[in-house]
Amino acid sequence: MILLNEKQIKSIYKMEDALKDVEEMLIAKQENKVLAPIRTVLEFPEKNASSLYMPSADLEHHFASVKVVTIFPNNSAKGLPTTQGIIVLTSTENGEHLAVMNASYLTRLRTGAMTGLATKKLAKQDAKVLTIVGTGRMAFEQALGVMAVRKIEKILLFNRSKEKAFQFKQQLVGHGVTASIELVDDVNEAVSKSEIICCATNSTTPVFNGKYLKSGVHINGVGSYLPHMCEIDRTTILRASKIVVDDLEGIMEEAGELIDANNSGEWSFEDVHGELELLVSGKIAPRESEDEITFFKSVGASYYDLAVAKGVYYKALEHRIGTIIDLM
């Protein structure tokens, strides 16, 4: 079995790899070649924290995986990571455990790839202005996913902490991003200027007012992942002409803003345009006009993690990276 840490994974596996592997997994899922039980979530309200257990299997290539990820938002005050996780990759031909890998970077990367694939299909082709709401660790790969599929010329950053927004800007610049980057104080003003919006917060209340959305905008919401969270308001949901979700079963259990809208009677889960696998495989329509507002909502699902875990494993074998251990 191979052990892979985050530094090793980052050295061999990038956004372009994740985009390819996630797309291939979605097509396999659409062809009924993937098993994906709904994840188990353990909540620890006293710490505003949760632990997620996410199994999946690739029936065609004979792999299974389980990701265990913990999300402890209060850790940042202690100088600890808010999100920590591992993925165990197993052969379904003989039951051998093939690899254990750090999942924090891969969770961010696969989520960015999901956003990239949704943006590729739903955002306007000439979209140039991106607003990022929430500049925590998840947001960086969101930016990379969008920039992989659209020629972004201007990035607007909003975070409650101006210092964190500035650090995020420095991270983008250090990565080689050449788009102009501006820190903003008024999130609604930024939203009104944007053609693509990425939200990556753990907020329990909406982070912007949907009335300020300009026509033709595309929104990605990846931050809220539990029923009590709600970073996107009902106005946005009602204004969206197409809402695409990463996994409908998970969304109906965990996407707080859509659960709220469904319970209100003003919107229904039946109004969902479709899942990302249908969008990627061409089974449902992408953007059809310059004016429509589109929204991609993600809470995560196990087969997205399996997609990148498989990709990393193949790369690790190719580059002979990782620590080999014997469990016997």
CSV table of C-alpha atoms in Angstrom, one decimal, residues 153-157 165 168-170 172-173 177-183:
chain,number,residue,atom,x,y,z
A,153,GLU,CA,-9.7,39.4,-16.9
A,154,LYS,CA,-10.9,40.8,-13.6
A,155,ILE,CA,-11.3,39.1,-10.2
A,156,LEU,CA,-13.2,40.8,-7.3
A,157,LEU,CA,-12.6,39.4,-3.8
A,165,ALA,CA,-8.8,38.6,1.2
A,168,PHE,CA,-5.8,35.3,-1.1
A,169,LYS,CA,-4.9,37.9,-3.7
A,170,GLN,CA,-1.2,37.3,-3.0
A,172,LEU,CA,-3.4,34.1,-6.8
A,173,VAL,CA,-0.5,36.4,-7.9
A,177,VAL,CA,-2.6,34.7,-12.2
A,178,THR,CA,-2.4,37.8,-14.5
A,179,ALA,CA,-6.0,39.0,-14.2
A,180,SER,CA,-6.5,42.3,-12.3
A,181,ILE,CA,-7.5,41.5,-8.7
A,182,GLU,CA,-9.5,43.9,-6.5
A,183,LEU,CA,-10.5,43.7,-2.9
